[in-house]
Amino acid sequence: MKYDFAIIGAGISGMTTAVILAQHGHSVALIEAAGRMGPVLRGFHRRGVYFDTGFHYTGGLDDGEILDIFFRYLGINDKIQKIPFDPDGFDLFRFPSLKEDFLFPCGYNRIQERFCSVFPKEQKGIRDFFHAVRESFQSRPYLNLDQDMSSFQKLRTVYGPSLKAVLDSLFKDRHLKRILSGHCYLHGVSPEEVPFSQHAAVVGSYYTSVHGLRGGGAGLVHAFEERLSEIGVDVFCGQRASAIDFSGTGHPEAVRLQDGTRILSRACISSIHPRFLLNLVPSGLFRPAYIRRLEALDESFSSFILYGVNRSGRNPLKKRNLFVFSADTKDPFTNNCPLEKRPLFISSATPENGRSESQGVAVICPSMANQTAPWKDTRAGHRPEGYQRVKGRIMGILKHRMEESCPEFKDAVEVVEGATPLTLRDFSNSPAGSLYGVKHRIGQYNPGPATRIKGLYLVGQAVVAPGVLGAVISAFLTCGSILDHDRIRKELNACR
Ligand SMILES: Cc1cc2nc3c(=O)[nH]c(=O)nc-3n(C[C@H](O)[C@H](O)[C@H](O)COP(=O)(O)OP(=O)(O)OC[C@H]3O[C@@H](n4cnc5c(N)ncnc54)[C@H](O)[C@@H]3O)c2cc1C
């Protein structure tokens, strides 16, 4: 059989692309290197507790919001169960050395009131900042369906000003600036490097509503699995694509799998890291400038992650996450900052997933891939003792910091698993184990959905923005390039 489309990679962007194309009557083959679909989102179990991996929470999922419209369009809305985070404080920002907490609420009015009451001298800047975030968010065509496609290029903005420049121009209070930079965790780029508009496109969805899902990221993958089966998409899991074959006229004609099988198709869509795409195509296919651009793409930051079982029976972070910040730290998201001072993201928002009294807690600490560089040639499950020692020491630091910043966890959490940039690299099949793949930073042009090769497209977090919402939007953009944006947007509007 010759498929209309072969999609490489069954992450959220690949699965979304497959549903959109199949809903339009196309035959689709979805190829995934991991044993099951959605390896980044799927999470895992240890000691009877479910741990989320690539999904903790999302914005834009309230009824009628953009991700909700996308999920309705995709036919998965009735297959997932949303769990609202606490609207009075979905994220708690804690500065242990200052003995201060800040609860970040959702809803623009509530957010501004909260900031104004804590930082009364900064009222004007606060109003200007949130106005600018909302305007910037609303100006993007697939975040706002009323916005026409002429502003399409904004989706790929690489221009400044940076988030830091905007914060510096509006505020004096360093504490306030630190809080507003904290959500850089949601895209993995530092305030100095991320364009303000890109930051707004990611965080803007969280400013209006925040949800988790019953069953976590695995719940989302199950919804897609069911939908893909309903609409007849053929899924090939545990099958790594090793090459894309092209016809004499230069069009994709098959995806070759590692075992030699050829999946014949008229067009091919790659959702894998764009740099890996270069390994799949014949040399000389792309222009040297495009190759150089893909090879030079910077990565968002990676992480050390501690997974623990909280046996206290108490959950201090019910329906919210905790961000822990050191008061005076330069470059908190980079290796320039000592591990002891880097920010932590602590999530334990998985109580609805388990039936037991125990709950999972994940502590995520930014790191660059070069921190595990000595072991870069090893694979998961086969790493030497030196690596295990360093990893054990780092998990010890994270546990100590978690207990210090959140006394409710003291002596209650047993560490059951740990991840490093290398773990993330191997489990997500990505080049550097970055949290969000390619870094969307000032000055870096990320690849667009269409390549110069007819029938060869890209999709995924590298295209517009990371996160579940960013990856889903990339799928709509890519399918819009294939099927016509006006058509897709008209259909989306019918789901509002
Ligand atoms: C620890 C962590 C926490 C996160 N938390 C959140 C969160 O709370 N909220 C949020 O919105 N986002 C979160 N994210 C980000 C989010 O998970 C990603 O942005 C999103 O899943 C990216 O989807 P994608 O489809 O673009 O890429 P991927 O999911 O990476 O999909 C690419 C797929 O291609 C497969 N593949 C690679 N090479 C091949 C090959 N040769 N052949 C076949 N298949 C191949 C991979 O196995 C993978 O499944 C988090 C990420 C991490 C790592």
Coordinates of C-alpha atoms and ligand atoms in Angstrom, one line a residue:
M1 CA 0.0 0.0 0.0
K2 CA 1.2 3.5 -0.7
Y3 CA 0.1 6.0 2.0
D4 CA -0.7 9.6 1.2
F5 CA 1.5 10.6 4.2
A6 CA 4.2 9.0 6.3
I7 CA 4.8 10.8 9.6
I8 CA 8.0 10.2 11.4
G9 CA 7.6 10.4 15.2
A10 CA 4.5 9.8 17.3
G11 CA 4.9 12.6 19.9
I12 CA 2.1 15.0 20.4
S13 CA 2.8 16.9 17.1
G14 CA 3.1 13.7 15.0
M15 CA -0.1 12.3 16.5
T16 CA -2.0 15.6 16.0
T17 CA -0.8 15.8 12.4
A18 CA -1.9 12.2 11.8
V19 CA -5.4 12.9 13.1
I20 CA -5.9 16.1 11.1
L21 CA -4.8 14.5 7.8
A22 CA -6.8 11.3 8.4
Q23 CA -9.9 13.4 9.3
H24 CA -9.5 14.9 5.8
G25 CA -9.6 11.4 4.2
H26 CA -5.9 10.9 3.7
S27 CA -4.2 7.5 4.4
V28 CA -1.6 8.0 7.1
A29 CA 1.3 5.9 8.5
L30 CA 2.7 7.0 11.8
I31 CA 6.2 5.7 12.6
E32 CA 7.6 5.8 16.1
A33 CA 11.1 4.7 17.3
A34 CA 9.9 4.0 20.9
G35 CA 7.9 0.9 21.8
R36 CA 4.8 2.9 22.2
M37 CA 3.3 6.2 21.1
G38 CA 4.0 9.5 22.9
P39 CA 7.2 8.3 24.8
V40 CA 7.9 11.9 26.0
L41 CA 4.4 12.4 27.4
R42 CA 3.6 8.9 28.6
G43 CA 5.1 8.9 32.1
F44 CA 6.1 5.8 34.1
H45 CA 5.2 3.8 37.2
R46 CA 7.5 3.1 40.2
R47 CA 6.3 1.4 43.4
G48 CA 2.7 1.7 42.3
V49 CA 2.9 5.5 41.8
Y50 CA 2.4 7.2 38.4
F51 CA 5.0 9.8 37.5
D52 CA 4.5 12.3 34.7
T53 CA 7.4 13.0 32.4
G54 CA 6.8 15.5 29.6
F55 CA 3.5 16.9 30.8
H56 CA 2.6 18.4 34.1
Y57 CA 0.1 21.1 33.2
T58 CA -1.0 23.3 30.4
G59 CA -2.7 26.6 29.7
G60 CA -5.5 27.3 27.2
L61 CA -7.6 24.3 28.0
D62 CA -10.6 26.0 29.7
D63 CA -13.9 25.6 27.8
G64 CA -13.7 27.6 24.6
E65 CA -10.0 28.4 24.9
I66 CA -7.6 27.5 22.1
L67 CA -6.3 24.1 23.2
D68 CA -9.9 23.1 24.1
I69 CA -11.0 24.0 20.5
F70 CA -8.0 22.1 19.1
F71 CA -8.9 19.0 21.2
R72 CA -12.6 19.2 20.1
Y73 CA -11.5 19.5 16.5
L74 CA -9.3 16.4 16.9
G75 CA -12.1 14.4 18.5
I76 CA -10.3 13.8 21.7
N77 CA -12.1 16.2 24.0
D78 CA -14.5 13.6 25.3
K79 CA -11.7 11.2 25.8
I80 CA -9.8 13.3 28.3
Q81 CA -10.7 14.6 31.7
K82 CA -9.4 18.0 32.6
I83 CA -8.3 18.8 36.2
P84 CA -8.3 22.5 36.9
F85 CA -5.3 23.8 38.9
D86 CA -6.0 26.2 41.8
P87 CA -7.1 29.5 40.1
D88 CA -6.0 31.4 43.1
G89 CA -2.5 30.1 42.8
F90 CA -1.5 27.5 40.2
D91 CA 2.2 28.1 40.8
L92 CA 3.7 29.0 44.2
F93 CA 7.0 31.0 43.9
R94 CA 9.1 30.6 46.9
F95 CA 12.3 32.5 47.8
P96 CA 13.5 30.6 50.9
S97 CA 16.3 33.1 51.8
L98 CA 13.8 36.0 51.8
K99 CA 11.2 33.9 53.6
E100 CA 8.7 35.0 50.9
D101 CA 6.1 33.2 48.9
F102 CA 4.1 34.5 45.9
L103 CA 1.0 32.7 44.7
F104 CA 0.6 33.2 41.0
P105 CA -3.2 33.1 40.2
C106 CA -4.8 32.9 36.8
G107 CA -7.1 35.4 35.1
Y108 CA -5.6 38.7 34.0
N109 CA -7.6 40.8 36.5
R110 CA -6.7 38.5 39.4
I111 CA -3.0 38.4 38.4
Q112 CA -2.8 42.1 38.1
E113 CA -4.6 42.7 41.5
R114 CA -2.2 40.2 43.2
F115 CA 0.9 41.8 41.7
C116 CA -0.3 45.3 42.5
S117 CA -1.1 44.5 46.1
V118 CA 2.4 42.9 46.6
F119 CA 4.3 45.5 44.5
P120 CA 2.2 48.7 44.9
K121 CA 5.0 50.9 43.6
E122 CA 5.1 49.0 40.3
Q123 CA 1.4 49.4 39.4
K124 CA 1.9 51.1 36.1
G125 CA 4.6 48.7 34.9
I126 CA 2.4 45.7 36.0
R127 CA -0.6 47.0 33.9
D128 CA 1.7 47.6 30.9
F129 CA 3.4 44.3 31.2
F130 CA 0.2 42.2 31.3
H131 CA -1.4 44.3 28.6
A132 CA 1.7 43.7 26.4
V133 CA 1.6 39.9 27.0
R134 CA -2.1 39.7 26.2
E135 CA -1.7 41.8 23.0
S136 CA 1.2 39.8 21.8
F137 CA -0.5 36.5 22.5
Q138 CA -3.7 37.6 20.7
S139 CA -1.7 38.8 17.7
R140 CA -0.7 35.2 16.7
P141 CA -3.0 33.5 14.1
Y142 CA -3.3 30.0 15.6
L143 CA -3.5 31.3 19.2
N144 CA -6.2 33.6 18.1
L145 CA -8.5 32.3 15.4
D146 CA -9.8 35.8 14.6
Q147 CA -6.3 36.9 13.6
D148 CA -5.6 36.7 9.9
M149 CA -2.7 34.7 8.5
S150 CA -0.9 37.8 7.3
S151 CA 0.7 37.9 10.8
F152 CA 1.9 34.3 10.2
Q153 CA 5.5 35.4 10.4
K154 CA 5.0 36.5 14.0
L155 CA 4.7 32.8 14.8
R156 CA 8.3 32.5 14.1
T157 CA 9.5 35.8 15.6
V158 CA 13.2 35.9 16.3
Y159 CA 13.4 39.5 17.1
G160 CA 13.8 41.2 20.4
P161 CA 13.3 42.9 22.7
S162 CA 14.1 40.1 25.1
L163 CA 11.9 39.3 28.1
K164 CA 14.7 40.8 30.3
A165 CA 14.9 44.0 28.3
V166 CA 11.1 44.5 28.7
L167 CA 11.2 43.7 32.4
D168 CA 14.2 46.1 32.9
S169 CA 12.3 48.8 31.1
L170 CA 9.2 48.5 33.2
F171 CA 10.3 47.5 36.7
K172 CA 12.8 48.4 39.4
D173 CA 11.9 45.6 41.8
R174 CA 14.3 42.7 41.3
H175 CA 12.0 40.3 43.2
L176 CA 9.1 41.1 40.8
K177 CA 11.3 40.6 37.8
R178 CA 12.5 37.2 39.1
I179 CA 8.9 36.1 39.5
L180 CA 7.9 37.2 36.0
S181 CA 11.0 35.4 34.6
G182 CA 10.2 32.2 36.5
H183 CA 7.9 30.9 33.8
C184 CA 11.0 30.7 31.5
Y185 CA 10.8 27.1 32.8
L186 CA 7.8 26.7 30.4
H187 CA 10.0 27.1 27.3
G188 CA 13.5 26.5 28.5
V189 CA 15.1 29.7 27.3
S190 CA 16.6 32.3 29.6
P191 CA 15.1 35.8 30.0
E192 CA 18.1 37.3 28.3
E193 CA 17.7 35.2 25.2
V194 CA 13.9 34.7 24.7
P195 CA 12.1 37.2 22.6
F196 CA 9.4 38.9 24.7
S197 CA 6.8 37.9 22.1
Q198 CA 7.8 34.2 22.2
H199 CA 7.6 34.2 26.0
A200 CA 4.2 35.8 25.8
A201 CA 3.0 33.2 23.3
V202 CA 3.9 30.4 25.8
V203 CA 3.0 31.9 29.1
G204 CA -0.1 33.8 27.8
S205 CA -2.1 30.6 27.7
Y206 CA -1.3 29.9 31.4
Y207 CA -2.4 33.4 32.4
T208 CA -6.0 32.6 31.6
S209 CA -6.4 29.0 32.8
V210 CA -4.3 26.1 34.0
H211 CA -5.2 22.4 33.9
G212 CA -3.7 19.0 34.4
L213 CA -5.3 15.9 33.0
R214 CA -6.6 12.8 34.7
G215 CA -4.1 10.1 34.0
G216 CA -1.5 12.8 33.3
G217 CA 0.4 12.8 30.0
A218 CA -0.5 9.1 29.6
G219 CA -4.2 10.0 29.7
L220 CA -3.6 12.3 26.7
V221 CA -1.7 9.7 24.8
H222 CA -4.5 7.1 25.4
A223 CA -7.0 9.6 24.0
F224 CA -4.9 9.9 20.9
E225 CA -4.4 6.2 20.6
E226 CA -8.2 5.6 20.6
R227 CA -8.8 8.4 18.1
L228 CA -6.1 7.3 15.7
S229 CA -7.5 3.8 15.8
E230 CA -11.1 5.1 15.1
I231 CA -10.0 7.0 12.0
G232 CA -7.8 4.2 10.6
V233 CA -4.2 5.6 11.0
D234 CA -1.7 2.8 10.7
V235 CA 0.8 3.0 13.6
F236 CA 4.3 1.5 13.5
C237 CA 5.8 1.6 16.9
G238 CA 9.3 0.3 17.9
Q239 CA 10.3 1.1 14.3
R240 CA 13.0 3.7 13.9
A241 CA 13.0 5.5 10.6
S242 CA 16.5 5.3 9.1
A243 CA 16.1 7.1 5.8
I244 CA 13.7 8.8 3.5
D245 CA 13.8 7.6 -0.1
F246 CA 13.2 10.0 -2.9
S247 CA 12.0 9.3 -6.4
G248 CA 13.9 10.3 -9.6
T249 CA 11.8 13.5 -9.7
G250 CA 13.0 14.4 -6.2
H251 CA 9.8 13.7 -4.2
P252 CA 9.7 11.5 -1.1
E253 CA 8.4 8.1 -2.0
A254 CA 9.1 5.9 1.1
V255 CA 10.3 5.9 4.7
R256 CA 12.9 3.2 5.3
L257 CA 12.8 1.6 8.7
Q258 CA 15.8 0.2 10.5
D259 CA 14.8 -3.4 9.7
G260 CA 14.8 -2.5 6.0
T261 CA 11.0 -2.3 5.6
R262 CA 9.9 0.5 3.3
I263 CA 6.7 2.4 4.1
L264 CA 5.7 3.8 0.8
S265 CA 4.1 7.3 0.8
R266 CA 3.5 10.2 -1.5
A267 CA 4.6 12.7 1.1
C268 CA 6.6 12.7 4.4
I269 CA 6.3 14.8 7.5
S270 CA 9.1 14.7 10.0
S271 CA 8.4 15.5 13.7
I272 CA 11.8 14.6 14.9
H273 CA 14.5 17.1 15.9
P274 CA 15.3 19.0 12.7
R275 CA 19.0 18.2 13.0
F276 CA 18.2 14.4 13.0
L277 CA 16.4 14.9 9.7
L278 CA 19.7 15.5 8.0
N279 CA 20.7 11.9 8.8
L280 CA 17.6 10.6 7.0
V281 CA 17.9 12.4 3.7
P282 CA 20.5 12.1 0.9
S283 CA 23.4 14.5 1.2
G284 CA 22.9 17.2 -1.4
L285 CA 19.2 17.3 -1.0
F286 CA 19.1 20.5 0.9
R287 CA 21.1 23.7 0.2
P288 CA 24.3 24.1 2.2
A289 CA 22.8 27.2 3.9
Y290 CA 19.8 25.3 5.1
I291 CA 22.0 22.4 6.4
R292 CA 24.2 24.9 8.2
R293 CA 21.1 26.5 9.8
L294 CA 19.8 23.1 11.0
E295 CA 23.2 22.1 12.3
A296 CA 23.6 25.3 14.2
L297 CA 20.3 25.2 16.0
D298 CA 20.7 25.8 19.8
E299 CA 19.0 23.7 22.4
S300 CA 16.7 24.8 25.2
F301 CA 18.0 23.7 28.6
S302 CA 17.9 20.2 29.9
S303 CA 17.4 19.0 33.5
F304 CA 18.3 16.8 36.4
I305 CA 15.0 15.3 37.7
L306 CA 14.4 13.6 41.0
Y307 CA 11.3 11.3 41.2
G308 CA 10.2 10.5 44.7
V309 CA 7.3 8.8 46.5
N310 CA 5.7 11.0 49.1
R311 CA 4.6 8.7 52.0
S312 CA 3.4 11.4 54.3
G313 CA -0.2 11.1 53.2
R314 CA -0.2 14.9 53.0
N315 CA 0.2 16.8 49.7
P316 CA 1.5 20.3 50.3
L317 CA 1.2 21.1 46.6
K318 CA -2.4 20.2 45.9
K319 CA -3.4 21.4 42.4
R320 CA -0.3 23.7 42.2
N321 CA 3.4 23.5 41.5
L322 CA 6.2 25.0 43.5
F323 CA 9.0 27.1 42.0
V324 CA 12.0 27.6 44.3
F325 CA 14.3 30.5 43.6
S326 CA 17.5 31.7 45.2
A327 CA 17.3 35.5 45.9
D328 CA 20.5 36.7 44.3
T329 CA 21.5 34.4 41.4
K330 CA 23.0 35.4 38.1
D331 CA 22.1 33.2 35.1
P332 CA 19.9 30.9 37.1
F333 CA 19.0 28.7 34.1
T334 CA 22.6 27.9 33.1
N335 CA 25.5 25.9 34.3
N336 CA 27.2 29.2 35.3
C337 CA 24.9 29.0 38.4
P338 CA 25.9 26.3 41.0
L339 CA 23.4 23.5 41.3
E340 CA 22.7 24.6 44.9
K341 CA 21.4 27.9 43.6
R342 CA 19.5 27.0 40.4
P343 CA 15.7 27.3 40.5
L344 CA 13.7 24.2 41.2
F345 CA 10.3 23.2 39.8
I346 CA 8.5 20.8 42.1
S347 CA 5.3 19.1 41.0
S348 CA 3.2 16.7 42.9
A349 CA 0.0 17.3 41.0
T350 CA -0.7 13.7 40.3
P351 CA -2.9 12.6 43.2
E352 CA -5.9 11.8 40.9
N353 CA -3.8 9.3 39.1
G354 CA -3.1 6.8 41.8
R355 CA -5.3 4.7 43.9
S356 CA -2.8 4.4 46.8
E357 CA -2.2 6.9 49.6
S358 CA 1.3 7.6 48.2
Q359 CA 1.8 10.3 45.7
G360 CA 4.6 11.1 43.3
V361 CA 6.7 14.2 43.5
A362 CA 9.1 15.4 40.7
V363 CA 11.8 17.9 41.2
I364 CA 13.2 19.4 38.0
C365 CA 16.4 21.4 38.1
P366 CA 17.8 23.1 34.9
S367 CA 21.1 21.8 33.5
M368 CA 22.9 22.0 30.2
A369 CA 23.8 18.7 28.4
N370 CA 27.5 19.3 28.8
Q371 CA 27.2 18.5 32.6
T372 CA 27.0 14.8 31.7
A373 CA 29.3 15.1 28.7
P374 CA 31.9 12.5 30.0
W375 CA 29.3 9.8 29.6
K376 CA 27.7 11.0 26.3
D377 CA 28.7 7.7 24.5
T378 CA 26.8 5.5 26.9
R379 CA 23.1 4.5 26.7
A380 CA 20.4 4.2 29.4
G381 CA 20.8 1.0 31.4
H382 CA 24.5 0.7 30.6
R383 CA 26.2 3.6 32.3
P384 CA 29.4 3.2 34.4
E385 CA 29.8 3.6 38.1
G386 CA 31.3 7.1 37.8
Y387 CA 28.1 8.3 36.2
Q388 CA 25.9 6.6 38.8
R389 CA 28.0 8.2 41.6
V390 CA 27.6 11.7 40.1
K391 CA 23.9 11.1 39.5
G392 CA 23.5 9.9 43.1
R393 CA 25.2 13.0 44.5
I394 CA 23.1 15.3 42.4
M395 CA 19.9 13.5 43.5
G396 CA 21.0 14.0 47.1
I397 CA 21.4 17.7 46.5
L398 CA 18.0 18.0 44.9
K399 CA 16.4 16.0 47.8
H400 CA 18.1 18.2 50.4
R401 CA 17.0 21.3 48.6
M402 CA 13.4 20.0 48.2
E403 CA 13.2 19.3 52.0
E404 CA 14.8 22.6 52.9
S405 CA 12.4 24.6 50.7
C406 CA 9.3 22.6 51.5
P407 CA 9.4 21.3 55.0
E408 CA 6.3 19.2 54.5
F409 CA 8.4 16.8 52.5
K410 CA 11.1 16.4 55.2
D411 CA 11.8 12.7 55.8
A412 CA 8.6 11.8 53.8
V413 CA 10.0 11.4 50.3
E414 CA 11.8 8.3 49.1
V415 CA 13.8 8.8 45.9
V416 CA 12.8 6.1 43.4
E417 CA 14.2 7.3 40.2
G418 CA 16.4 10.0 38.7
A419 CA 17.0 11.5 35.3
T420 CA 19.9 13.4 33.8
P421 CA 20.3 15.1 30.4
L422 CA 21.4 11.7 29.1
T423 CA 18.3 10.0 30.4
L424 CA 16.1 12.6 28.7
R425 CA 18.2 12.3 25.5
D426 CA 17.8 8.5 25.3
F427 CA 14.1 8.4 26.3
S428 CA 13.0 11.2 24.0
N429 CA 15.3 10.2 21.1
S430 CA 16.5 13.8 21.0
P431 CA 20.1 15.0 20.3
A432 CA 20.8 16.6 23.7
G433 CA 18.0 15.7 26.1
S434 CA 16.8 19.3 26.2
L435 CA 13.4 19.8 27.8
Y436 CA 11.9 21.6 24.9
G437 CA 14.1 20.7 21.9
V438 CA 15.3 23.6 19.8
K439 CA 15.7 26.9 21.6
H440 CA 13.5 29.7 20.3
R441 CA 15.9 32.5 21.0
I442 CA 16.5 36.0 19.6
G443 CA 18.3 35.7 16.3
Q444 CA 17.7 32.1 15.6
Y445 CA 15.5 31.3 12.6
N446 CA 13.8 28.0 13.4
P447 CA 12.7 25.8 10.4
G448 CA 9.2 26.5 9.0
P449 CA 6.7 23.7 8.2
A450 CA 7.5 23.5 4.5
T451 CA 10.9 22.6 3.1
R452 CA 12.0 23.4 -0.4
I453 CA 11.4 19.8 -1.3
K454 CA 7.9 19.2 -2.5
G455 CA 6.2 16.7 -0.3
L456 CA 8.6 17.0 2.6
Y457 CA 7.4 18.9 5.7
L458 CA 8.4 19.5 9.3
V459 CA 6.3 19.6 12.4
G460 CA 7.0 19.7 16.1
Q461 CA 8.2 21.9 18.9
A462 CA 11.1 23.3 16.8
V463 CA 8.7 24.9 14.4
V464 CA 6.8 27.5 16.5
A465 CA 6.9 26.9 20.2
P466 CA 7.4 24.1 22.7
G467 CA 4.9 22.5 25.1
V468 CA 1.8 20.6 24.3
L469 CA 0.1 23.7 23.0
G470 CA 3.1 24.8 20.9
A471 CA 3.5 21.3 19.4
V472 CA -0.2 21.0 18.6
I473 CA -0.1 24.5 16.9
S474 CA 2.8 23.3 14.8
A475 CA 0.6 20.4 13.6
F476 CA -2.1 22.8 12.5
L477 CA 0.4 25.1 10.8
T478 CA 1.9 22.2 8.9
C479 CA -1.5 20.8 7.9
G480 CA -2.6 24.3 7.0
S481 CA 0.4 24.5 4.6
I482 CA -0.8 21.2 3.0
L483 CA -4.5 21.6 3.1
D484 CA -4.9 25.4 3.1
H485 CA -4.9 27.5 6.2
D486 CA -8.3 29.2 5.5
R487 CA -10.0 25.8 5.3
I488 CA -8.5 24.5 8.5
R489 CA -9.2 27.8 10.4
K490 CA -12.8 27.7 9.1
E491 CA -13.2 24.2 10.5
L492 CA -11.6 25.2 13.7
N493 CA -14.0 28.2 14.0
A494 CA -16.9 25.8 13.7
C495 CA -15.6 24.0 16.9
R496 CA -15.7 27.2 19.0
Ligands
LIG1 C1 10.5 16.8 31.8 C2 9.6 17.5 30.8 C3 8.5 18.2 31.4 C4 7.6 18.9 30.5 N1 6.5 19.5 31.1 C5 5.6 20.0 30.2 C6 4.4 20.5 30.7 O1 4.1 20.5 32.0 N2 3.5 21.1 29.9 C7 3.8 21.2 28.5 O2 2.9 21.7 27.8 N3 4.9 20.7 28.0 C8 5.8 20.1 28.8 N4 7.0 19.6 28.3 C9 7.3 19.8 26.9 C10 6.5 18.9 26.0 O3 6.5 17.5 26.5 C11 7.1 18.9 24.6 O4 7.2 20.2 24.1 C12 6.3 18.1 23.5 O5 6.0 16.8 24.0 C13 7.0 18.0 22.2 O6 6.3 17.2 21.3 P1 6.8 17.0 19.9 O7 5.8 16.1 19.2 O8 7.3 18.2 19.2 O9 8.2 16.2 20.1 P2 8.5 14.7 20.6 O10 7.5 14.3 21.7 O11 9.9 14.6 21.0 O12 8.2 13.8 19.4 C14 9.1 13.3 18.5 C15 9.0 11.8 18.4 O13 9.8 11.3 17.4 C16 10.4 10.0 17.8 N5 11.5 9.8 17.0 C17 12.8 10.4 17.0 N6 13.6 9.9 16.1 C18 12.8 9.0 15.4 C19 13.1 8.1 14.3 N7 14.3 8.2 13.6 N8 12.1 7.3 13.8 C20 10.9 7.3 14.4 N9 10.6 8.1 15.5 C21 11.5 8.9 16.0 C22 10.6 10.3 19.3 O14 10.7 9.0 20.0 C23 9.4 11.1 19.7 O15 8.3 10.3 20.1 C24 7.9 18.9 29.1 C25 9.0 18.2 28.6 C26 9.8 17.5 29.4 C27 11.0 16.8 28.8

